Each structure stands twice: as structure tokens, then as C-alpha cells.
Short mmCIF file of C-alpha atoms and ligand atoms in Angstrom, two decimals:
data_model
loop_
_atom_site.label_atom_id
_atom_site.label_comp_id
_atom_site.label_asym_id
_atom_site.label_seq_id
_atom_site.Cartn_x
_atom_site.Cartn_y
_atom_site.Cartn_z
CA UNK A 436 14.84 -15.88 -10.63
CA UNK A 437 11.82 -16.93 -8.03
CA UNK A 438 8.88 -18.57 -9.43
CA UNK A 439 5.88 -19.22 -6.94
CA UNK A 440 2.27 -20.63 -7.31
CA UNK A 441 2.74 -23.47 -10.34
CA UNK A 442 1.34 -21.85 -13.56
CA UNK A 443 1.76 -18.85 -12.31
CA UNK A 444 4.92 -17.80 -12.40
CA UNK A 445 5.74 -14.10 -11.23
CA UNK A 446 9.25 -13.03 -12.18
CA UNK A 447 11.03 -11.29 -9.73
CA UNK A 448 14.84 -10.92 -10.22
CA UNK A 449 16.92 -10.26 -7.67
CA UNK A 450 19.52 -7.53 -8.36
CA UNK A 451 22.73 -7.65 -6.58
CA UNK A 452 24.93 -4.88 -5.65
CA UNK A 453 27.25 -5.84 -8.41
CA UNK A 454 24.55 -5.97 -10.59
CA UNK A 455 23.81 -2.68 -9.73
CA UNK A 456 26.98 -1.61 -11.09
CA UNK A 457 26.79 -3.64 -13.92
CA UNK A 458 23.50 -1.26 -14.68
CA UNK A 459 25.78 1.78 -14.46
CA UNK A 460 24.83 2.71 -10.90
CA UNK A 461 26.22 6.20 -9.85
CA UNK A 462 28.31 4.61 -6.78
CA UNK A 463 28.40 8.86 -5.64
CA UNK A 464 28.20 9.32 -1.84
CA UNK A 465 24.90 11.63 -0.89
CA UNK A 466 25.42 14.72 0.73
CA UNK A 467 22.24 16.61 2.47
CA UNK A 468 22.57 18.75 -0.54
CA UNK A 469 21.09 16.20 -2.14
CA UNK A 470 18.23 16.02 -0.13
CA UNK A 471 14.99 14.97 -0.74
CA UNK A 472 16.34 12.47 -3.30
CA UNK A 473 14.52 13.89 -7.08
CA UNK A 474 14.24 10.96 -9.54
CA UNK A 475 14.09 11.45 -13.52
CA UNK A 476 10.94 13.15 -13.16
CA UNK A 477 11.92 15.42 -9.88
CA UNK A 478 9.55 13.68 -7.81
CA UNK A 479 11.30 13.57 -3.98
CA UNK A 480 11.18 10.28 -1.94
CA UNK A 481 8.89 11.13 0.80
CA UNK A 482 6.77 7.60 1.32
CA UNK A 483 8.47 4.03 2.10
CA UNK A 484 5.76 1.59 2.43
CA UNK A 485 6.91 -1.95 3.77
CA UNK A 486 5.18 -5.21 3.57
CA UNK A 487 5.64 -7.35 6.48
CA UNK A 488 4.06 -10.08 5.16
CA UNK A 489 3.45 -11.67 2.33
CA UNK A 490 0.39 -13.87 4.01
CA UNK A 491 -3.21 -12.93 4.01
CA UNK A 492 -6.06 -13.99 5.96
CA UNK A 493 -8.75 -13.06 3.41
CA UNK A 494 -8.70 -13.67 -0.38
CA UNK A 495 -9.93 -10.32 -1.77
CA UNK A 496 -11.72 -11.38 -5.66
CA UNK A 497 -9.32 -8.09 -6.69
CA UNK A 498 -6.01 -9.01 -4.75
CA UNK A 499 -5.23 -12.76 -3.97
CA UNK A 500 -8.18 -14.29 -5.65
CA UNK A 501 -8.61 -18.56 -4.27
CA UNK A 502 -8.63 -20.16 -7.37
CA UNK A 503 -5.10 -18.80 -7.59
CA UNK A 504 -4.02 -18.47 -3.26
CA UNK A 505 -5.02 -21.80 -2.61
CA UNK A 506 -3.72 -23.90 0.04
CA UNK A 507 -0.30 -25.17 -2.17
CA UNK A 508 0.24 -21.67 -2.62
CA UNK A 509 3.75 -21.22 -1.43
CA UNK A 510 4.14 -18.29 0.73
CA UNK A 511 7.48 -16.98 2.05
CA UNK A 512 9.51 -19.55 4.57
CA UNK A 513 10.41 -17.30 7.69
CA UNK A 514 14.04 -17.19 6.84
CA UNK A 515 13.15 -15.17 3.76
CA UNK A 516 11.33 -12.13 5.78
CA UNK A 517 13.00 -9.11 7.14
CA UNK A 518 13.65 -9.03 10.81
CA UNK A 519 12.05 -6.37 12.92
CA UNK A 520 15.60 -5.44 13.04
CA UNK A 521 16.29 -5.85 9.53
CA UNK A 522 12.93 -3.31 8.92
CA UNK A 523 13.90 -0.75 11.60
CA UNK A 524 17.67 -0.55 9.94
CA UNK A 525 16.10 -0.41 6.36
CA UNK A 526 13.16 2.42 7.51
CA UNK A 527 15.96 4.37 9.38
CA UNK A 528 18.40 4.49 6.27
CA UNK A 529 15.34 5.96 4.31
CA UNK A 530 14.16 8.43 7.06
CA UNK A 531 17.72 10.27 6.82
CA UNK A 532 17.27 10.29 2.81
CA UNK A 533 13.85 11.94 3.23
CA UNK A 534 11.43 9.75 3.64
CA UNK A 535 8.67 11.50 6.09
CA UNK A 536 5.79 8.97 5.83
CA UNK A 537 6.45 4.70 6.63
CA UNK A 538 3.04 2.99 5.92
CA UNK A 539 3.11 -0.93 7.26
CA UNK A 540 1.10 -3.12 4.94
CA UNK A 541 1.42 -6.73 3.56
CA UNK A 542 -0.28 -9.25 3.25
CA UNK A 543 -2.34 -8.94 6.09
CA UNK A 544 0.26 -7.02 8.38
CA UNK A 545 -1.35 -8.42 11.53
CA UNK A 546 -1.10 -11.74 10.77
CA UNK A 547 2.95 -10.36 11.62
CA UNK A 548 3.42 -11.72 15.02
CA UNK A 549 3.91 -8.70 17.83
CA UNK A 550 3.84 -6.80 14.93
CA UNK A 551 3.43 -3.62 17.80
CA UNK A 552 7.01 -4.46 18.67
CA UNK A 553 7.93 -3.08 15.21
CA UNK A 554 5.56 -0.55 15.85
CA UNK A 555 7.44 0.56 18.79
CA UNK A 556 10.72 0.56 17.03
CA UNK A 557 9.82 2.81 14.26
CA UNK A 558 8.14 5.20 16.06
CA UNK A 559 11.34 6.20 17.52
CA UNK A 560 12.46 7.29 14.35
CA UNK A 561 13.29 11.04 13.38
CA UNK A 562 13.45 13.14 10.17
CA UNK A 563 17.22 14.73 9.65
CA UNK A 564 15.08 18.15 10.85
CA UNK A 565 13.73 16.26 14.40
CA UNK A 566 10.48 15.78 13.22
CA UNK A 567 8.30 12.43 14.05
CA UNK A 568 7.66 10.19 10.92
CA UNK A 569 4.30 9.58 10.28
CA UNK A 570 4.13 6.10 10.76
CA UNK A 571 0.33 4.63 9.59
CA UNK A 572 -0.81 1.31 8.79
CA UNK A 573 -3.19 -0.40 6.39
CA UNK A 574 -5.16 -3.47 7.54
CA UNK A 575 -8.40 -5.79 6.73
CA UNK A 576 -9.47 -4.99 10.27
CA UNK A 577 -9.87 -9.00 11.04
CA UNK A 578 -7.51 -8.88 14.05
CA UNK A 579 -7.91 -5.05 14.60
CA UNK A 580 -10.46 -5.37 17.81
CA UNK A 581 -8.05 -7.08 19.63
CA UNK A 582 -4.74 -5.40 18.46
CA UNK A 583 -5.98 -1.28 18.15
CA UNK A 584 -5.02 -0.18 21.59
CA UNK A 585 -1.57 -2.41 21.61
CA UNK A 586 -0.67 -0.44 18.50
CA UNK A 587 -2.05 2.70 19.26
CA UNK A 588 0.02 2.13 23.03
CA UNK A 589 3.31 1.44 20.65
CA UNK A 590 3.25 4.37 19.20
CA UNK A 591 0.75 4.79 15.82
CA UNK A 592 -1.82 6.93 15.34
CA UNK A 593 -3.86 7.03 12.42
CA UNK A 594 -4.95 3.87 10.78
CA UNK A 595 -6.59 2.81 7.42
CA UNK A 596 -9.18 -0.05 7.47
CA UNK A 597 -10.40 -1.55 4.20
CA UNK A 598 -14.07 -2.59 4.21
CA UNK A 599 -15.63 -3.13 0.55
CA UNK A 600 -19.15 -3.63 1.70
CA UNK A 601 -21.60 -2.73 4.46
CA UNK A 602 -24.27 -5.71 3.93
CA UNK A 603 -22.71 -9.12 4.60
CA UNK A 604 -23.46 -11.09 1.68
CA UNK A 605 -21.61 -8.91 -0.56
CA UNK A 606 -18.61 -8.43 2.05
CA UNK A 607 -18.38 -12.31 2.29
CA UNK A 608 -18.11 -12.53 -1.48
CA UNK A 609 -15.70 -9.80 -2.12
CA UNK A 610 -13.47 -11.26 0.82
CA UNK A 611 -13.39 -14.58 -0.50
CA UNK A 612 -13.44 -16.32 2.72
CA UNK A 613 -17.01 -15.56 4.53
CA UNK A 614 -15.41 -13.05 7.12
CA UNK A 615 -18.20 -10.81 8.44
CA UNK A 616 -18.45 -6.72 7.91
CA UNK A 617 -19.75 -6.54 11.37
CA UNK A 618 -16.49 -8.09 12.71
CA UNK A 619 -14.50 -5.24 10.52
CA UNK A 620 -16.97 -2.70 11.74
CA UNK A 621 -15.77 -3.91 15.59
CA UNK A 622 -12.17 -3.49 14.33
CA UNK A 623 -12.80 -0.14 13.31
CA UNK A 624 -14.86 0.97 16.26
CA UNK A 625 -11.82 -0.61 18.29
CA UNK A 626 -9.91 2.02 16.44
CA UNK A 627 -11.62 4.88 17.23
CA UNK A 628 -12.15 3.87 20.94
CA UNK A 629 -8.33 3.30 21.25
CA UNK A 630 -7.60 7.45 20.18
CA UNK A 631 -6.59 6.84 16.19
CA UNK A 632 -6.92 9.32 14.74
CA UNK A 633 -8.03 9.94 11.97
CA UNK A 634 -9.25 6.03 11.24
CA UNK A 635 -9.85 5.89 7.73
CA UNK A 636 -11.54 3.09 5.13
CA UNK A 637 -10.79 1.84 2.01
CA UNK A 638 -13.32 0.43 -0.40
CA UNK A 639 -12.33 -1.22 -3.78
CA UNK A 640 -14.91 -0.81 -6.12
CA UNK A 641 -15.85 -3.35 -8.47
CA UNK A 642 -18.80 -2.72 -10.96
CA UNK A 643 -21.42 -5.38 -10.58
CA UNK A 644 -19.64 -6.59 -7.32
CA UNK A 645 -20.23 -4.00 -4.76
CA UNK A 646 -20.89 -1.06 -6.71
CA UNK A 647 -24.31 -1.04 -4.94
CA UNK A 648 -22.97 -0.42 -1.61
CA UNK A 649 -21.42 3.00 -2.53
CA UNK A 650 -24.28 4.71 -1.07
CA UNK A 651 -24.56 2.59 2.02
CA UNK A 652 -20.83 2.63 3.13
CA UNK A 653 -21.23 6.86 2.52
CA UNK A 654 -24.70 6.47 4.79
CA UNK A 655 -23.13 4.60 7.34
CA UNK A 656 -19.97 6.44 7.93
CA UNK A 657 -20.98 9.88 7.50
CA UNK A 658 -21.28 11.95 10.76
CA UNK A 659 -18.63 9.06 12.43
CA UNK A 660 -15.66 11.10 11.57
CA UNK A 661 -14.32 8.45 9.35
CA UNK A 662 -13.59 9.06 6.20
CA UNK A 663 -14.28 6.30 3.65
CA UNK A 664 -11.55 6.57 0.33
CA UNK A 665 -13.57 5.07 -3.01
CA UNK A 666 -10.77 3.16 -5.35
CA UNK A 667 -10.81 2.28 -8.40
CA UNK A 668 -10.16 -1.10 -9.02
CA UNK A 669 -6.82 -1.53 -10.52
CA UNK A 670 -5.03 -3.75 -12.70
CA UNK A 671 -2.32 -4.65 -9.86
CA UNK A 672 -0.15 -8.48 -10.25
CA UNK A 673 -1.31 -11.15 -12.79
CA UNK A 674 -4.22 -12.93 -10.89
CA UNK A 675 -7.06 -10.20 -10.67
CA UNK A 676 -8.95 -10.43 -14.15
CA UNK A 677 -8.81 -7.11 -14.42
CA UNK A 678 -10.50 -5.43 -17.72
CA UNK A 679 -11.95 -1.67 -17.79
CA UNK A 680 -15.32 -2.47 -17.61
CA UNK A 681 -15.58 -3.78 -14.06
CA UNK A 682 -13.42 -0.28 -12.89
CA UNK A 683 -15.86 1.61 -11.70
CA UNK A 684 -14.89 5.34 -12.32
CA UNK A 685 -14.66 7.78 -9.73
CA UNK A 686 -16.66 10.13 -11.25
CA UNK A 687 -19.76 7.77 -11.21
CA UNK A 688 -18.90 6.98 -7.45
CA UNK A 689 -19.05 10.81 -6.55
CA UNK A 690 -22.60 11.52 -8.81
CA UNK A 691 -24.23 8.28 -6.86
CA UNK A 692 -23.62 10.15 -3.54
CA UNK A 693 -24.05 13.79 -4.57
CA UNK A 694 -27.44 12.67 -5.71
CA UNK A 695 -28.17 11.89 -2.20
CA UNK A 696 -25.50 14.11 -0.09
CA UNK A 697 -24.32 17.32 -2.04
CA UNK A 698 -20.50 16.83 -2.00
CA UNK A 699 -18.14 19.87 -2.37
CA UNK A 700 -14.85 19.45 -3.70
CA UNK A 701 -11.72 20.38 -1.50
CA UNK A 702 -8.24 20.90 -2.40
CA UNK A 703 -5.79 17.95 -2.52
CA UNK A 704 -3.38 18.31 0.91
CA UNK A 705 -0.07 17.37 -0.83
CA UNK A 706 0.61 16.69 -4.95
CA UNK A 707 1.70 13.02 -3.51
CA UNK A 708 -1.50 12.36 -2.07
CA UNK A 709 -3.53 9.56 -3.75
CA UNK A 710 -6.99 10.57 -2.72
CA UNK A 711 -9.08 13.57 -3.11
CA UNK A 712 -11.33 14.67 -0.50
CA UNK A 713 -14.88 16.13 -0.97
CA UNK A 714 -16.65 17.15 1.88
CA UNK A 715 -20.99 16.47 2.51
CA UNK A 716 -22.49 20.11 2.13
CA UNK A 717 -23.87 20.00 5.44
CA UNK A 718 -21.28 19.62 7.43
CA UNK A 719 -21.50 15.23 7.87
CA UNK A 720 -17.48 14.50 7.26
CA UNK A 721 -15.58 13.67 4.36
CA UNK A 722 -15.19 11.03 1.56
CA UNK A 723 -12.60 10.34 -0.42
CA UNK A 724 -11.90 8.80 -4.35
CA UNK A 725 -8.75 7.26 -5.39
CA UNK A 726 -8.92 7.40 -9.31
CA UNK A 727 -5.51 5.69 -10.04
CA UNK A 728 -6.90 4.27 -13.38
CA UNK A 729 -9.09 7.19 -14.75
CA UNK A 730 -7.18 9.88 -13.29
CA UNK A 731 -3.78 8.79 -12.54
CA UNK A 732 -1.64 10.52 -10.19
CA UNK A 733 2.29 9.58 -11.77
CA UNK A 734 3.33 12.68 -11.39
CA UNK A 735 3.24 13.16 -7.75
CA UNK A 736 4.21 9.66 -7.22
CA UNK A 737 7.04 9.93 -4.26
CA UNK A 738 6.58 6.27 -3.02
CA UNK A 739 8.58 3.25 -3.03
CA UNK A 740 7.91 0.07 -1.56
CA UNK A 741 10.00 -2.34 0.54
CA UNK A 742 8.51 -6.04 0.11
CA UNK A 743 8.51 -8.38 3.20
CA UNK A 744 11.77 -10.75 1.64
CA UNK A 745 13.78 -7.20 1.38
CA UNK A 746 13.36 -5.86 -2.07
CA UNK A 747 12.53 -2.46 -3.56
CA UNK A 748 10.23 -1.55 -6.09
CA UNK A 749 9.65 2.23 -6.66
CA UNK A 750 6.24 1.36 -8.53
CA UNK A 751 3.37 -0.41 -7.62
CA UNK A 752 3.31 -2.13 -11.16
CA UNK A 753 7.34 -3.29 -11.12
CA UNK A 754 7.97 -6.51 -12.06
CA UNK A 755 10.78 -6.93 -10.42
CA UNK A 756 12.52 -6.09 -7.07
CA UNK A 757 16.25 -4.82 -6.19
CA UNK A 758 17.01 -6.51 -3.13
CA UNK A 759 18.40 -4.84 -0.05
CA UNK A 760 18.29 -7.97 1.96
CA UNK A 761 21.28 -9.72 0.91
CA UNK A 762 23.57 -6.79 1.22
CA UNK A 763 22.38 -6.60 4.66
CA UNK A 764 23.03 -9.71 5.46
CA UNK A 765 26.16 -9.99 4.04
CA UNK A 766 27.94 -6.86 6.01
CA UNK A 767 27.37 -3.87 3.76
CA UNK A 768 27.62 -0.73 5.83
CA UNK A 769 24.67 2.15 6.48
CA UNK A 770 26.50 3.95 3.41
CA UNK A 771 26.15 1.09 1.12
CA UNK A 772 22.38 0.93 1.64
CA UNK A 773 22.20 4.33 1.30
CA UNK A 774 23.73 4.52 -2.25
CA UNK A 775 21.72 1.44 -3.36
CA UNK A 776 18.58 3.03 -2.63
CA UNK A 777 19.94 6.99 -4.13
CA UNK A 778 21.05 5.01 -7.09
CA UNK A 779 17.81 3.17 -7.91
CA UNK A 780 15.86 6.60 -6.98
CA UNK A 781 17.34 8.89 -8.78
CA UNK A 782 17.41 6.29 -12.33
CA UNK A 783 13.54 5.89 -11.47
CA UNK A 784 11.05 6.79 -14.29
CA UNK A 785 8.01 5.13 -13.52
CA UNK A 786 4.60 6.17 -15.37
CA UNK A 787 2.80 3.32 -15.54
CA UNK A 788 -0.72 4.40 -14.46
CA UNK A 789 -0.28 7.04 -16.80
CA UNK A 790 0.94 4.93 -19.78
CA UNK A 791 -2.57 3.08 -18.87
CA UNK A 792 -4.04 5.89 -19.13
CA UNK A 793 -3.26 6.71 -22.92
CA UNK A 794 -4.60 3.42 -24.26
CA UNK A 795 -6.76 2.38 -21.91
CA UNK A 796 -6.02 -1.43 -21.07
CA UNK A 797 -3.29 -3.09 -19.33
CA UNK A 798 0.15 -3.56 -20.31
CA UNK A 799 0.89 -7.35 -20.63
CA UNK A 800 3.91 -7.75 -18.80
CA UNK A 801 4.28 -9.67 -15.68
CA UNK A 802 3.46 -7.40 -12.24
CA UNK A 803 4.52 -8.00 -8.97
CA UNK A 804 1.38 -9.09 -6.98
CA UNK A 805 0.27 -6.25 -4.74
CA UNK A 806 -0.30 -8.64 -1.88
CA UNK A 807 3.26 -9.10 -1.86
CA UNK A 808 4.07 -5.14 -1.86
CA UNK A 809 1.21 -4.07 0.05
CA UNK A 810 -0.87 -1.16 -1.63
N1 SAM B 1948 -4.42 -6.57 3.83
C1 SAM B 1948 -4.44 -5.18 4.08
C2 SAM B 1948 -5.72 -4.56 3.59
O1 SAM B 1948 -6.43 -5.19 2.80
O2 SAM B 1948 -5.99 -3.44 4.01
C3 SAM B 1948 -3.25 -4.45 3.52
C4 SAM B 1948 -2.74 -4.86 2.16
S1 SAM B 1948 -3.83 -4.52 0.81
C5 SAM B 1948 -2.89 -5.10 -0.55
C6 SAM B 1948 -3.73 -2.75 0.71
C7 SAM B 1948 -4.86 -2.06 0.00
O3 SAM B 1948 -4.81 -2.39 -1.37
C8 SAM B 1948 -6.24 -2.44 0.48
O4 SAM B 1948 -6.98 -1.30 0.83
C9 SAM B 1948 -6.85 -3.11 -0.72
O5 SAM B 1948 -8.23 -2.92 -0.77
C10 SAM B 1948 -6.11 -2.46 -1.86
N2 SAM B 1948 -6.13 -3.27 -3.08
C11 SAM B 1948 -5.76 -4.55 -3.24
N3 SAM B 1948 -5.93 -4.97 -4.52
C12 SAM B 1948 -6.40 -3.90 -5.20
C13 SAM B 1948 -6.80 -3.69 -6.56
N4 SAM B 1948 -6.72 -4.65 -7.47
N5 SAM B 1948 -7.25 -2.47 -6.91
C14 SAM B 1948 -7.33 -1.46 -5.99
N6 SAM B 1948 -6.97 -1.60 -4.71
C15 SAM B 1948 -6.54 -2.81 -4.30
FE1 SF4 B 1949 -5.60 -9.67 1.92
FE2 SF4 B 1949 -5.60 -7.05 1.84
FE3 SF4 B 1949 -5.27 -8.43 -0.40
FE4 SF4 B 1949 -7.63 -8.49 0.76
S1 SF4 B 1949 -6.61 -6.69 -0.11
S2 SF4 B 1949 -6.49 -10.27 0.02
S3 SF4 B 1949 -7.10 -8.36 2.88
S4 SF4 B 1949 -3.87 -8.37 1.29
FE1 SF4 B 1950 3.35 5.59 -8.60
FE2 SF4 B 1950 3.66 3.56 -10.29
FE3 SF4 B 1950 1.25 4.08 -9.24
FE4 SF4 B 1950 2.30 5.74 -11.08
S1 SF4 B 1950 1.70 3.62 -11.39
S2 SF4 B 1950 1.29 6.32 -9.13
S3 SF4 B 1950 4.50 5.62 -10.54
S4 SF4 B 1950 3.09 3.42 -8.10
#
């Protein structure tokens, strides 16, 4: 058991291999026959998204609020985060069971020194069919002006930015540490300059917060080709405050900007993907909404997350981790991996959002903070 901040204790239990077994773990070999990997639910493992840090330069009101990150916080010693090595073995054992999408996050995953080393390394990877992965990355945009074009050079090419707010005052608050939108904004054109495409943004509503920079984020990125994603602000870790009424629903998010842009709906790309599109009637782009707490999307769920100290969680809302690290480090073979991670997929029955859903608040149980996960 791990306990960090003081007071604040979030669980996360490290399961061993033997443990493993001890939970009845199949311990069968996988054959491409059983490819993709279909948990309880048949959902296939298509998306590994790995934190590669567990540090953050901001201190998001919704994600690592101060009062909570403060400067005693203790934050992962070195020792305890995966090589670039350690990643590239992990992301490699998961691309031959299936996985077709790696998505680098944290933390703040360029606060990851030469984190476009890593970026080079994956993007060597192929599918079992030859394919490329497609290898994306989510990031505050704080160090994206001067790191775009050494990432994009490495090997990535599309990129999400998160921005919550257009007009500074509000940006500064919802940041928690007085970083300026215009900076982000210099990130993102950075991105577009350096050939990402697409670059896409993520805003995290919170009613009363931002909520009143809905329409100006739409205004201001319609017609750029970037496509700004609308998300509902969820009830991730233990430190957010979350209750229903500051979520925003997607549905008021869409009316605020059809009122001023008619919005047509499109179809959803994949069952897995998170956001759906509408696109302004005349032609301006796209937006996106992300309705994970009004409309939640369980059932296409095919993600599972890799934390920065080497654990799994196959929901965003686990409260604990099974750790891949420490069977890595202590000699187990490509094979091994590969059965730890078939065996925890294919016992996975995660519904949380949906459980959520039916009664309408939070579970109370402790949650995995999603600054250590990544979203
Ligand atoms: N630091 C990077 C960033 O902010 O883009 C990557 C990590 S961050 C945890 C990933 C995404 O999760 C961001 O777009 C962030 O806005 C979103 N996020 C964090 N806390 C959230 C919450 N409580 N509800 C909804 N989205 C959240
Ligand atoms: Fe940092 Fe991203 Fe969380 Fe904001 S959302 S505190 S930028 S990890
Ligand atoms: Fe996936 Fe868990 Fe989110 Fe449901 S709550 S969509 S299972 S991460």
C-alpha cells in the first residue's frame, strides 16, 4: 500500500504476479486467435494511454487543485518512473495484443525530459498487420512553442491541447497558477506551424467557472481548422469537489453555440471514440462534446491506462493499479507481460460512468487521481 499527500491518502495496491494468481488469473498463453483481446463486456483493447509523469506545471481547480498539490506534495522519486525503455517494451507488448492507438499524457508530459526521444521510439512501432500506431499526445501547451516541431520531427502527428478559457482572467483562475491563454494560444499556433495535424483542444467545463467562455473559445477557433472538444467536468480522484451542479451538460454547451452558429450533428467515427463531432452549418470547422457524465460512453470503452510508476488500470475511475513494473524489473519474459495484461483484460468489467449515470452522484470510494493516469 502507497499513501501520498498527508490527509489524503489514495490507495493504490500493488498487485504482484503471484497475486495475480492468487485472483485466479487464467495463466493461458494468447494465440492471434485471440486477437483483439474482448473483456467481460466484448469490448477489444485498442487504446493504451501512458502517463509519463506524474508532475504538473499547472494546478487545474478540476485536476490537481493547490490547496491539495502544494509544495510538500510528494511526487514520484525518479527511480519509481518507467524508463523510456521500460515504456517502449511495455507499448510494444500491447501493440502485438491489439492496441492501435498510444496516447502520451501525465502529469504534464512535457515536463518529461527529451520526452521526443520516447517519441521517436514509439513511432517505430507496428500493428501485427504492418500498420503505424497512431501515436498522439495530450498537453497544457505551456512548453508546446518550443517543443512542437521536435515532436512533430520525432515522429507524432496530431496533438491535443487543453485550453479552458480564451480571456485571461478566467484561464489564470482555472489553471491555478497565473499561466497566460495567450502563451497556450502560441503553443498551439506552434502546432499548427510545425504540420500537426489535426491539432485539437480540450476545454473542461465548469458551470460558474468558465462556462461563459463557451461561445468565445467556439468564436475564436472556428474557421482555424482546430477543433475544440467541450467536457464535462468529471468526478475523476478524490481532490476535485466534484458535485453535479457545477457539470455543465453537453447539451447546454451545444444550444449556447447553435444559438449563434447552427451546428449539425455528424456521426461518431468509431463506438470507442469519446467525443462527438458537430459541424458549423456553414462550412467554419468542427466542435466537439465529451459527455462522459450525462451521456456516458462504457460501452465502447477499449482503453486502459499505463501510469508513469508502471501500473495498469483499465478504468479511469480504478482505485487501484496492477503493476507491470516490478515484473519487468525482476526478469519476466515478453510472454509473461503479455499474460498479465490478457489476464487483467479479459476479467475487466468496468462501468463506472455508467453506474454514475443511474443515480446521479459519485460513488464514494477512493479514485486514482487522473493526474497520475493522465485523461
Ligand atoms: N496535463 C495535460 C493536459 O492538461 O492536457 C495532460 C494530462 S490531463 C490529466 C488530460 C486531460 O484531462 C486534460 O484535457 C484535462 O483538461 C482533462 N481533465 C483533467 N481533470 C478533469 C476532470 N475533472 N474532468 C474532465 N476532464 C479533466
Ligand atoms: Fe496539469 Fe493537465 Fe491536470 Fe491541468 S489537467 S493540472 S495541466 S495534469
Ligand atoms: Fe471507460 Fe471507466 Fe470511463 Fe467507463 S468510466 S468510459 S469504463 S474509463
Amino acid at each position: 500500500m502507497k499513501a501520498f499527500a498527508l490527509g489524503r491518502v489514495i490507495p493504490l495496491v500493488e498487485v504482484s504476479v503471484a497475486d495475480s494468481a492468487e485472483q485466479g488469473f487464467t495463466g493461458r498463453d494468447v494465440t492471434a486467435a485471440d486477437l483483439p483481446l474482448r473483456d467481460t463486456r466484448s469490448r477489444p483493447l485498442r487504446d493504451l494511454r501512458i502517463s509519463v509523469t506524474d508532475r504538473c506545471n499547472f494546478r487545474c481547480i478540476y485536476c490537481m487543485p493547490k490547496d491539495v498539490f502544494g509544495k510538500d506534495y510528494a511526487f514520484l522519486p525518479r527511480h519509481e518512473l518507467l524508463s523510456f525503455e521500460e515504456i517502449e517494451r511495455v507499448a510494444r507488448v500491447f501493440v502485438g495484443l491489439g492496441v492501435e492507438k498510444i496516447r502520451l499524457t501525465g502529469g504534464e508530459p512535457l515536463l518529461r525530459k527529451d520526452l521526443e526521444h520516447l517519441v521517436a521510439r514509439l513511432a517505430t512501432l507496428r500493428t501485427p498487420q504492418g500498420a503505424d500506431v497512431d501515436l498522439t499526445l495530450t498537453t497544457n501547451g505551456s512548453l508546446l512553442g518550443r517543443k512542437a516541431q521536435a515532436l512533430r520531427d520525432a515522429g507524432m502527428k496530431r496533438i491535443t491541447v487543453s485550453l479552458d478559457a480564451i480571456d485571461e482572467a478566467v484561464f489564470q483562475q482555472m489553471n491555478g497558477v497565473g499561466f497566460s491563454a495567450l502563451a497556450v494560444l502560441q503553443g498551439i499556433d506552434a502546432a499548427l506551424r510545425a504540420g500537426f495535424a489535426p491539432v485539437k483542444v480540450n476545454m473542461v467545463v465548469k458551470r460558474g467557472v468558465n462556462d461563459a467562455q463557451i461561445l468565445p473559445m467556439a468564436t475564436h477557433f472556428r474557421g482555424t481548422g482546430v477543433e475544440v472538444r467541450f467536457i464535462e467536468f468529471m468526478d475523476v480522484g478524490a481532490s476535485n469537489g466534484w458535485n453535479m451542479e457545477s457539470v455543465m451538460p453537453s447539451s447546454e454547451v451545444l444550444n449556447i453555440i447553435n444559438a449563434s452558429f447552427p451546428l449539425v450533428a455528424t456521426r461518431r467515427n468509431t463506438p470507442s471514440d469519446t467525443s462527438v463531432q458537430y459541424r458549423f452549418a456553414d462550412g467554419q470547422g468542427k466542435i466537439g462534446v465529451i459527455s462522459s457524465v450525462t451521456q456516458p460512453f462504457c460501452g465502447g470503452c477499449t482503453r486502459l491506462r499505463l501510469s508513469s510508476d508502471g501500473h495498469l488500470y483499465t478504468c479511469l475511475f480504478d482505485s487501484r493499479g496492477v503493476d507491470i513494473r516490478n515484473p519487468m524489473r525482476n526478469g519476466r519474459s515478453d510472454g509473461a507481460l503479455r499474460q498479465l495484461i490478457t489476464d487483467l483484460w479479459m476479467k475487466r468489467a468496468d462501468r463506472y460512468s455508467e453506474r454514475r449515470g443511474e443515480n446521479g452522484v459519485a460513488h464514494a470510494r477512493s479514485k486514482v487521481e487522473m493526474s497520475f493516469i493522465g485523461g
